[in-house]
Coordinates of C-alpha atoms and ligand atoms in Angstrom, one line a residue:
M1 CA -1.2 26.0 9.6
I2 CA 0.9 23.0 10.6
R3 CA 1.1 20.2 8.1
I4 CA 1.9 16.6 9.3
A5 CA 1.6 13.2 7.7
V6 CA 0.5 9.9 9.1
I7 CA 1.9 6.5 7.8
A8 CA 0.7 3.2 9.3
D9 CA 2.1 -0.3 9.1
P10 CA 4.9 0.0 6.5
H11 CA 6.1 -3.5 7.7
V12 CA 9.6 -3.0 6.3
H13 CA 11.1 -6.2 5.1
D14 CA 14.6 -6.1 3.6
C15 CA 14.8 -8.4 0.6
A16 CA 18.5 -7.6 0.4
W17 CA 19.3 -9.1 3.7
I18 CA 21.4 -12.2 3.3
P19 CA 20.8 -14.4 6.4
E20 CA 24.1 -15.6 7.7
G21 CA 25.0 -19.2 6.9
S22 CA 21.7 -19.8 5.2
G23 CA 23.0 -20.1 1.6
L24 CA 20.1 -17.9 0.6
P25 CA 20.8 -15.3 -2.1
G26 CA 18.6 -12.7 -0.3
A27 CA 15.4 -12.7 1.7
I28 CA 12.6 -12.8 -0.9
R29 CA 9.4 -14.2 0.5
S30 CA 7.5 -16.7 -1.7
F31 CA 4.3 -15.7 -3.5
A32 CA 2.6 -18.6 -1.8
E33 CA 3.2 -17.1 1.6
T34 CA 2.4 -13.6 0.3
A35 CA -0.9 -14.8 -1.2
A36 CA -2.0 -16.2 2.2
S37 CA -1.1 -13.0 4.1
T38 CA -3.2 -9.8 4.6
R39 CA -0.1 -7.8 3.6
V40 CA 2.6 -8.1 1.1
F41 CA 6.3 -8.4 2.0
N42 CA 8.8 -7.9 -0.8
E43 CA 7.1 -4.6 -1.9
S44 CA 7.4 -3.0 1.5
I45 CA 10.6 -0.9 1.0
P46 CA 9.5 0.5 -2.4
A47 CA 6.0 1.3 -0.9
F48 CA 7.4 3.0 2.2
R49 CA 9.9 5.0 0.1
A50 CA 6.9 6.1 -2.1
A51 CA 5.0 7.1 1.0
L52 CA 8.0 9.2 2.2
D53 CA 8.3 10.7 -1.3
H54 CA 4.7 11.9 -1.0
V55 CA 5.5 13.3 2.4
A56 CA 8.5 15.2 1.0
A57 CA 6.5 16.5 -2.0
A58 CA 3.8 17.8 0.4
G59 CA 6.5 19.8 2.3
V60 CA 5.8 17.8 5.5
K61 CA 8.5 17.8 8.2
T62 CA 6.7 15.7 10.8
V63 CA 5.5 12.1 10.2
L64 CA 3.5 10.1 12.7
L65 CA 4.3 6.4 12.2
V66 CA 1.5 4.4 13.7
G67 CA 3.4 1.2 14.5
D68 CA 4.3 -2.0 12.7
L69 CA 7.4 -0.3 11.3
T70 CA 8.9 -3.6 10.3
D71 CA 7.9 -7.1 9.2
D72 CA 8.2 -8.7 12.6
G73 CA 10.7 -6.7 14.7
Q74 CA 13.8 -8.5 13.3
R75 CA 17.1 -6.7 13.7
P76 CA 18.0 -6.6 10.0
N77 CA 14.6 -5.1 9.2
I78 CA 14.7 -2.5 11.9
R79 CA 18.2 -1.6 10.6
A80 CA 16.8 -1.2 7.0
A81 CA 13.8 0.9 8.2
L82 CA 16.0 3.2 10.2
A83 CA 18.4 3.7 7.2
L84 CA 15.4 4.7 5.1
V85 CA 14.1 7.1 7.8
A86 CA 17.6 8.6 8.2
D87 CA 17.9 9.1 4.4
Y88 CA 14.7 11.2 4.4
R89 CA 15.8 13.1 7.5
E90 CA 19.0 14.0 5.8
R91 CA 17.7 14.8 2.4
H92 CA 14.4 16.4 3.3
G93 CA 14.5 17.3 7.0
I94 CA 11.6 14.8 7.7
R95 CA 11.4 13.6 11.3
V96 CA 9.5 10.4 12.0
L97 CA 7.8 10.0 15.4
M98 CA 6.8 6.4 16.1
T99 CA 4.5 4.4 18.4
P100 CA 5.0 0.6 18.6
G101 CA 2.8 -2.0 17.0
N102 CA 2.5 -5.7 17.7
H103 CA 5.0 -6.5 14.9
D104 CA 7.8 -4.2 16.3
F105 CA 8.9 -6.3 19.3
Y106 CA 7.5 -8.9 21.7
A107 CA 7.4 -9.2 25.5
L108 CA 10.7 -9.3 27.4
A109 CA 12.9 -11.5 25.3
G110 CA 11.3 -11.5 21.9
R111 CA 10.1 -14.6 20.1
P112 CA 11.2 -17.0 17.4
Q113 CA 10.3 -16.7 13.7
D114 CA 10.3 -19.4 11.0
K115 CA 9.8 -18.0 7.5
S116 CA 10.3 -19.3 4.0
F117 CA 12.5 -17.5 1.5
L118 CA 13.1 -18.2 -2.2
M119 CA 16.3 -19.7 -3.5
A120 CA 17.5 -18.5 -6.9
D121 CA 15.6 -21.4 -8.6
G122 CA 12.3 -20.5 -7.0
M123 CA 12.5 -23.2 -4.4
P124 CA 11.2 -22.0 -1.0
R125 CA 13.5 -22.7 1.9
L126 CA 12.5 -22.5 5.6
L127 CA 14.7 -20.3 7.7
R128 CA 14.3 -20.8 11.5
S129 CA 15.5 -18.2 13.9
A130 CA 16.7 -21.1 16.1
D131 CA 19.4 -21.5 13.4
C132 CA 19.7 -17.8 12.5
P133 CA 19.2 -15.6 15.6
E134 CA 18.9 -12.5 13.4
A135 CA 15.6 -13.8 12.1
A136 CA 13.9 -13.6 15.5
T137 CA 11.7 -10.8 16.8
L138 CA 13.5 -8.7 19.4
G139 CA 12.3 -8.1 22.9
T140 CA 10.9 -4.8 24.0
A141 CA 14.0 -3.2 25.5
E142 CA 16.3 -4.4 22.8
A143 CA 14.1 -3.1 20.0
L144 CA 13.4 0.2 21.7
A145 CA 17.1 0.8 22.2
M146 CA 17.4 0.7 18.4
L147 CA 14.3 2.8 17.8
S148 CA 14.8 5.4 20.4
G149 CA 15.6 8.2 17.9
L150 CA 12.1 8.0 16.5
G151 CA 10.6 10.3 19.2
F152 CA 10.9 7.8 22.1
T153 CA 13.6 10.0 23.6
P154 CA 13.8 13.8 23.3
E155 CA 16.0 15.6 20.7
A156 CA 17.8 18.9 21.1
G157 CA 15.4 21.5 19.8
D158 CA 12.2 19.8 21.1
L159 CA 10.1 22.5 22.8
H160 CA 8.6 20.0 25.2
W161 CA 8.9 16.3 25.9
E162 CA 7.5 14.1 28.6
S163 CA 6.4 10.5 29.3
P164 CA 3.5 9.3 31.5
F165 CA 6.2 8.9 34.2
G166 CA 7.8 12.4 34.0
T167 CA 10.6 13.9 32.0
D168 CA 13.3 11.3 32.5
P169 CA 13.7 9.5 29.1
A170 CA 15.7 6.6 30.5
W171 CA 13.9 3.3 29.9
D172 CA 14.2 2.2 33.5
A173 CA 12.2 5.3 34.5
R174 CA 9.4 4.4 32.1
S175 CA 8.1 1.0 33.3
Y176 CA 5.1 -0.2 35.3
E177 CA 4.1 -3.4 36.9
A178 CA 2.3 -5.8 34.5
V179 CA 0.0 -8.2 36.3
S180 CA -1.4 -11.5 35.0
P181 CA -5.2 -11.7 35.0
D182 CA -5.4 -13.6 38.3
G183 CA -2.9 -11.2 39.9
G184 CA -0.4 -14.0 40.7
T185 CA 2.4 -13.1 38.2
R186 CA 4.0 -9.7 38.1
C187 CA 6.8 -8.2 36.0
R188 CA 8.1 -4.8 35.0
M189 CA 7.2 -3.8 31.4
I190 CA 8.2 -0.7 29.5
D191 CA 5.4 1.8 28.4
S192 CA 7.0 3.8 25.6
S193 CA 4.4 6.5 25.4
Y194 CA 5.5 10.1 25.1
L195 CA 4.4 13.6 24.4
V196 CA 6.5 15.9 22.2
E197 CA 6.3 19.4 20.9
P198 CA 8.5 19.1 17.8
V199 CA 7.5 22.5 16.4
E200 CA 5.8 25.5 18.1
G201 CA 2.2 24.8 18.8
L202 CA 2.0 21.1 17.9
W203 CA 1.7 18.5 20.6
V204 CA 2.1 15.0 19.4
L205 CA 0.8 12.4 21.8
A206 CA 2.2 8.9 21.1
V207 CA 0.3 6.4 23.1
D208 CA 1.9 2.9 23.5
A209 CA -1.2 0.7 23.4
N210 CA 0.8 -2.4 22.7
V211 CA 0.2 -4.3 25.9
C212 CA 1.8 -7.6 26.6
V213 CA 0.4 -9.3 29.7
P214 CA 2.0 -12.2 31.6
R215 CA -0.2 -15.3 31.7
D216 CA -1.5 -16.7 35.0
G217 CA 1.1 -19.0 36.5
A218 CA 3.9 -17.8 34.2
R219 CA 7.3 -18.8 35.6
D220 CA 9.9 -18.3 32.9
L221 CA 9.4 -14.7 31.7
A222 CA 12.0 -15.1 29.0
D223 CA 9.6 -17.6 27.4
P224 CA 7.3 -15.7 24.9
G225 CA 4.6 -18.4 25.4
E226 CA 4.2 -17.0 28.9
F227 CA 2.6 -13.8 27.6
H228 CA -0.7 -12.9 26.1
D229 CA -0.2 -11.6 22.6
P230 CA -1.1 -7.9 22.3
T231 CA -2.5 -8.4 18.7
D232 CA -6.1 -8.7 19.7
G233 CA -6.1 -6.7 22.9
G234 CA -5.5 -3.2 21.7
W235 CA -7.3 -0.5 23.7
R236 CA -9.3 -3.1 25.6
A237 CA -6.0 -4.2 27.1
V238 CA -5.0 -0.6 27.8
L239 CA -8.2 -0.1 29.7
A240 CA -7.5 -3.3 31.7
H241 CA -3.8 -3.1 32.2
R242 CA -2.5 0.4 31.5
A243 CA -5.2 2.6 33.0
H244 CA -2.6 5.1 34.0
L245 CA -2.5 6.2 30.3
F246 CA -6.1 7.5 30.5
A247 CA -5.4 9.8 33.4
W248 CA -2.2 11.0 31.6
M249 CA -4.1 11.6 28.3
A250 CA -6.7 13.6 30.2
D251 CA -4.1 15.7 31.9
V252 CA -2.2 16.3 28.5
A253 CA -5.5 17.3 26.8
A254 CA -6.3 19.8 29.5
R255 CA -2.9 21.3 29.4
A256 CA -2.9 21.5 25.6
K257 CA -6.2 23.3 25.7
A258 CA -5.0 25.8 28.3
K259 CA -1.8 26.5 26.4
G260 CA -3.5 26.7 22.9
K261 CA -1.6 23.7 21.5
R262 CA -2.9 21.6 18.6
L263 CA -3.1 18.1 20.1
V264 CA -2.8 15.0 17.8
A265 CA -2.8 11.6 19.3
F266 CA -1.9 8.3 17.7
S267 CA -1.5 4.7 18.8
H268 CA -1.3 1.4 16.9
Y269 CA -4.8 0.3 17.7
P270 CA -8.2 1.8 16.8
A271 CA -10.2 3.3 19.7
L272 CA -13.4 3.0 17.6
D273 CA -14.9 0.4 15.4
P274 CA -13.0 0.9 12.1
L275 CA -15.3 -1.3 10.0
G276 CA -17.9 1.3 9.2
G277 CA -19.5 0.7 12.6
V278 CA -20.8 -2.8 11.6
S279 CA -18.3 -5.1 13.2
S280 CA -21.2 -6.6 15.4
E281 CA -23.0 -7.6 12.2
E282 CA -19.8 -9.3 11.1
V283 CA -19.6 -11.2 14.3
A284 CA -23.2 -12.3 13.8
L285 CA -22.5 -13.5 10.3
F286 CA -19.1 -15.0 10.5
G287 CA -18.3 -15.3 14.2
A288 CA -15.2 -13.5 15.6
T289 CA -13.1 -13.0 12.5
G290 CA -9.7 -11.4 12.6
L291 CA -10.9 -7.9 12.1
A292 CA -14.1 -8.0 14.1
R293 CA -12.4 -9.7 17.0
R294 CA -10.1 -6.7 17.3
A295 CA -12.8 -4.0 17.2
P296 CA -12.7 -1.9 20.4
T297 CA -15.7 -2.1 22.8
P298 CA -18.1 0.8 23.7
A299 CA -16.4 0.9 27.2
V300 CA -13.1 1.7 25.4
A301 CA -14.7 4.4 23.3
D302 CA -16.4 6.0 26.4
A303 CA -13.1 6.0 28.4
F304 CA -11.2 7.5 25.4
A305 CA -13.9 10.2 24.9
A306 CA -13.7 11.2 28.5
T307 CA -10.0 12.1 28.2
G308 CA -10.8 15.1 26.0
V309 CA -8.3 13.9 23.3
S310 CA -10.4 14.6 20.2
L311 CA -8.2 13.5 17.2
H312 CA -6.7 10.0 17.2
F313 CA -5.0 8.1 14.3
S314 CA -4.7 4.3 14.4
G315 CA -3.2 1.5 12.2
H316 CA -3.0 -2.2 12.8
L317 CA -6.1 -3.3 10.8
H318 CA -4.8 -1.9 7.5
V319 CA -8.1 -0.2 6.7
N320 CA -9.1 3.3 5.7
D321 CA -11.9 4.6 7.9
T322 CA -13.2 7.6 9.8
A323 CA -15.3 7.0 12.8
R324 CA -16.8 9.4 15.3
H325 CA -18.0 8.9 18.9
E326 CA -19.9 11.2 21.1
T327 CA -21.3 10.8 24.6
G328 CA -22.1 13.2 27.4
A329 CA -18.5 12.5 28.6
G330 CA -16.8 13.7 25.4
R331 CA -16.3 13.2 21.7
F332 CA -13.5 12.2 19.4
V333 CA -12.7 11.0 15.9
N334 CA -10.7 7.9 15.1
I335 CA -9.0 7.9 11.7
A336 CA -7.9 4.4 10.7
V337 CA -4.9 4.8 8.4
P338 CA -4.3 2.4 5.6
S339 CA -1.0 0.5 5.2
P340 CA 1.3 1.0 2.2
V341 CA 1.4 -2.8 1.9
G342 CA -2.3 -3.7 2.4
Y343 CA -5.3 -3.1 0.2
G344 CA -5.8 -0.2 -0.7
P345 CA -2.4 1.4 -0.1
G346 CA -2.3 5.0 1.2
L347 CA -1.3 7.5 3.8
K348 CA -2.8 10.7 5.3
I349 CA -1.8 14.3 5.1
V350 CA -3.2 16.5 7.9
D351 CA -3.4 20.3 7.9
L352 CA -3.9 21.6 11.4
Y353 CA -5.5 25.0 11.6
A354 CA -6.5 26.9 14.8
D355 CA -10.1 26.0 14.3
R356 CA -10.1 22.8 12.2
S357 CA -8.1 20.0 10.7
E358 CA -8.1 19.1 7.0
I359 CA -7.3 15.5 6.2
R360 CA -6.4 14.1 2.8
T361 CA -5.9 10.5 2.0
L362 CA -3.2 9.9 -0.6
S363 CA -3.3 6.8 -2.6
L364 CA -0.1 4.8 -3.1
R365 CA -1.2 3.2 -6.3
Q366 CA 2.0 4.3 -8.1
V367 CA 5.1 2.9 -6.4
P368 CA 8.4 2.9 -8.3
G369 CA 9.9 -0.6 -8.2
H370 CA 6.5 -2.2 -7.2
D371 CA 7.5 -5.2 -9.5
A372 CA 11.0 -5.8 -8.0
A373 CA 10.0 -9.4 -6.9
F374 CA 7.7 -10.3 -9.9
A375 CA 10.5 -12.2 -11.7
A376 CA 11.0 -14.3 -8.5
Y377 CA 7.2 -15.0 -8.3
R378 CA 7.3 -16.2 -12.0
T379 CA 10.3 -18.4 -11.3
E380 CA 8.5 -19.8 -8.3
A381 CA 5.4 -20.6 -10.3
A382 CA 7.4 -22.1 -13.2
R383 CA 9.3 -24.4 -10.8
E384 CA 6.0 -25.6 -9.4
G385 CA 4.5 -26.0 -12.9
A386 CA 1.8 -23.6 -11.8
E387 CA 0.1 -20.8 -13.7
E388 CA 1.8 -17.4 -13.2
P389 CA -0.2 -15.5 -10.6
A390 CA -2.2 -12.6 -12.1
A391 CA -0.8 -10.3 -9.4
S392 CA 2.7 -10.8 -10.7
S393 CA 2.0 -8.9 -13.9
A394 CA 0.1 -6.0 -12.3
P395 CA 1.0 -2.7 -13.9
D396 CA 1.1 -0.8 -10.6
H397 CA 1.2 -1.3 -6.8
G398 CA -2.6 -0.6 -6.5
T399 CA -3.5 -3.2 -9.0
F400 CA -1.0 -5.7 -7.5
L401 CA -2.8 -5.3 -4.1
S402 CA -6.2 -5.4 -5.7
R403 CA -5.3 -8.8 -7.4
H404 CA -3.7 -9.9 -4.2
L405 CA -6.9 -9.2 -2.4
V406 CA -8.8 -11.5 -4.8
N407 CA -6.4 -14.3 -3.8
L408 CA -7.0 -13.5 -0.2
V409 CA -10.8 -13.4 -0.5
H410 CA -11.0 -16.9 -2.0
G411 CA -8.0 -18.5 -0.3
R412 CA -8.5 -17.2 3.2
Y413 CA -11.7 -15.3 4.0
L414 CA -14.2 -17.5 2.1
A415 CA -12.3 -20.6 2.9
R416 CA -11.8 -20.0 6.6
E417 CA -14.4 -17.5 7.8
W418 CA -17.6 -18.0 5.8
P419 CA -20.2 -20.7 6.4
R420 CA -20.0 -23.4 3.8
D421 CA -23.5 -22.9 2.4
M422 CA -22.8 -19.2 1.7
V423 CA -19.5 -20.1 0.1
E424 CA -21.2 -22.6 -2.2
F425 CA -23.8 -20.0 -3.2
V426 CA -21.1 -17.4 -3.9
R427 CA -19.1 -19.7 -6.0
T428 CA -21.9 -20.7 -8.3
A429 CA -24.6 -17.9 -8.2
T430 CA -24.9 -14.7 -10.2
V431 CA -26.0 -11.3 -9.0
A432 CA -29.4 -12.1 -10.6
D433 CA -29.6 -15.2 -8.4
L434 CA -28.9 -13.0 -5.4
L435 CA -31.7 -10.6 -6.3
E436 CA -34.1 -13.5 -6.7
T437 CA -33.0 -14.9 -3.3
L438 CA -33.8 -11.6 -1.7
G439 CA -37.2 -11.4 -3.4
L440 CA -36.2 -8.6 -5.8
A441 CA -36.9 -8.4 -9.5
A442 CA -33.8 -9.8 -11.3
A443 CA -34.8 -8.5 -14.8
G444 CA -32.2 -6.1 -16.1
A445 CA -29.6 -7.0 -13.4
P446 CA -26.0 -6.7 -14.5
A447 CA -24.5 -10.0 -15.6
F448 CA -21.7 -10.9 -13.3
G449 CA -20.9 -13.5 -10.7
L450 CA -21.7 -13.1 -7.0
N451 CA -18.0 -13.9 -6.3
E452 CA -17.2 -10.5 -7.9
L453 CA -19.7 -8.7 -5.6
V454 CA -18.0 -10.4 -2.6
E455 CA -14.5 -9.3 -3.8
D456 CA -15.8 -5.7 -4.1
W457 CA -17.4 -6.0 -0.6
Y458 CA -14.0 -6.7 0.8
R459 CA -12.5 -3.8 -1.3
L460 CA -15.0 -1.4 0.1
R461 CA -14.7 -2.7 3.6
K462 CA -10.9 -2.3 3.7
A463 CA -10.3 0.8 1.7
G464 CA -13.5 2.9 1.7
E465 CA -13.2 5.5 -1.1
L466 CA -9.7 4.3 -2.1
S467 CA -11.4 1.2 -3.5
H468 CA -13.3 3.2 -6.0
A469 CA -10.2 3.2 -8.2
D470 CA -10.7 -0.6 -8.6
I471 CA -14.5 -0.7 -9.0
A472 CA -16.2 0.7 -12.1
P473 CA -18.5 3.6 -11.4
D474 CA -21.5 1.7 -12.7
R475 CA -20.8 -1.1 -10.3
I476 CA -20.7 1.4 -7.4
A477 CA -24.0 2.8 -8.6
F478 CA -25.5 -0.7 -8.8
Y479 CA -24.3 -1.6 -5.3
R480 CA -25.8 1.6 -3.9
D481 CA -29.1 0.9 -5.5
L482 CA -29.0 -2.8 -4.5
C483 CA -28.2 -2.0 -0.9
A484 CA -31.0 0.6 -0.7
R485 CA -33.5 -1.8 -2.2
A486 CA -32.5 -4.9 -0.2
P487 CA -35.2 -5.9 2.3
Q488 CA -34.3 -6.6 5.9
I489 CA -34.9 -10.4 6.2
E490 CA -35.1 -12.1 9.6
G491 CA -33.9 -15.6 10.4
D492 CA -30.7 -17.5 9.7
G493 CA -31.3 -18.7 6.2
L494 CA -29.3 -17.6 3.1
P495 CA -31.7 -14.7 2.3
A496 CA -31.3 -13.3 5.8
R497 CA -27.5 -13.6 5.8
F498 CA -27.1 -12.0 2.4
S499 CA -29.4 -9.2 3.5
T500 CA -27.1 -8.6 6.4
L501 CA -24.1 -8.7 4.1
L502 CA -25.7 -5.9 2.0
R503 CA -26.5 -3.8 5.1
M504 CA -22.8 -4.0 5.9
M505 CA -21.9 -3.1 2.3
R506 CA -24.2 0.0 2.6
A507 CA -22.3 1.1 5.7
Y508 CA -19.0 0.7 3.9
L509 CA -20.4 2.8 1.0
D510 CA -21.9 5.4 3.3
R511 CA -18.7 5.9 5.4
P512 CA -18.0 9.6 6.0
P513 CA -15.9 10.9 3.1
N514 CA -12.4 9.7 3.9
R515 CA -10.6 10.9 0.9
D516 CA -10.7 14.6 1.7
F517 CA -12.5 16.1 4.6
S518 CA -12.4 18.9 7.1
L519 CA -12.8 18.4 10.8
S520 CA -14.0 21.3 12.8
L521 CA -13.1 21.1 16.4
P522 CA -14.8 21.1 18.9
D523 CA -17.9 20.4 16.8
L524 CA -16.3 17.4 14.9
V525 CA -18.3 18.2 11.8
V526 CA -17.0 16.0 9.0
R527 CA -17.7 17.3 5.5
A528 CA -16.4 16.7 2.0
L529 CA -14.1 19.4 0.7
Ligands
FE2_601 FE1 0.2 -4.1 10.7
FE2_602 FE1 -0.5 -4.5 13.9

């Protein structure tokens, strides 16, 4: 048996960084900015450290890091992340193999970043990378030069290493011609994909699905505005712009099979819908929201399945999900790995046997030092004469992120993505009112507001079974019963839209077990342990 771990999106941000010439005491992000973001910032180093502690405790020596290693690819944050990784390598012999995400670097010359940090008195102060170059996102080549030790180039002792372009690890041997959609603008871009055999019998396939494409008519390629952002493209962009990767993956899968190697693939982006398979309902309900917009298409899934790569780990969306796809061309499983700094925090431990893979999801609820920035949040609130945020007294990291999610649901998702009439209903109605709206008997319904049901809807959607730690068992039982009883209502009125919402909730509740399960290859039977 070979045991590995998978960590996604640690988004390391170094609060101890003192931006040169800024007068800032450190780099603590404000709670106001934290509350508006889908991830938290100041807690990232304690959470990544806790994830690596779990890895060490599980006796794992190989970690797949599914991209977004740092906050936004700033040099000080890359340095801090590498120091942490080096510490675990030295003390525990843990080797981290990485694939890039959209927050690790940008296009050829990077891009500017303007972020607020707290002064000692709780006053936020804007730091512009125009004034402090270290605060900018690095370009691809510059960032990869720093990150090259994370699997991107071979190490002495590797039993095999290759890239899609051969066995020369030099960056200038690993580029392809990126072409704008109209074919008029061309430039060389690095594809950092690689295959490594770090221990006998294990083939790790790191696919660089982070595709930056020049815009039509682009002239100054040092200008980040001249590129399409890879954030929403993911595997759709791979299909359109890095098709060479599919042929290489198919070749790798065939060789792995012939040589009896256990092949594990990972890339930053999901190759299957990681929202319980209901992202199309989400589009129907809310339009193209952040997550639904990023769901891969069936064409992507078919192309991926045809490569013969059957186990793939993804990050990016900070969700916990297991999705399967099967066509005549092939079949595979996409495991979406939660982030240590998004709701609900976790990582995966994978035991690879000759005939099956056993996958456990470990919760990062307990994180030593989770409250390191809480005093700063309280100072910030006091300075503004505002109430102390509930999150800043959370007893653990899991509760902090659960309370943070409540802020996000009301301040971002309901405010920006939901239709106004649904929001008004959610803000004033009870669960009994919802039952009546759906034509169900409301007698005996539990007494709580519809807003709480919506908060739990988001918990289940993002974290699957990890969310059950934050939702009382009788609530889960009630949701299951409600989703089973809810009628399918046609039309576009409130009853129809809330019936769709409950259909989606049912899919989130019925996801394949993603806390512990065993995956038998090639049958891809997922069962609870
Ligand atoms: Fe991320
Ligand atoms: Fe990402």
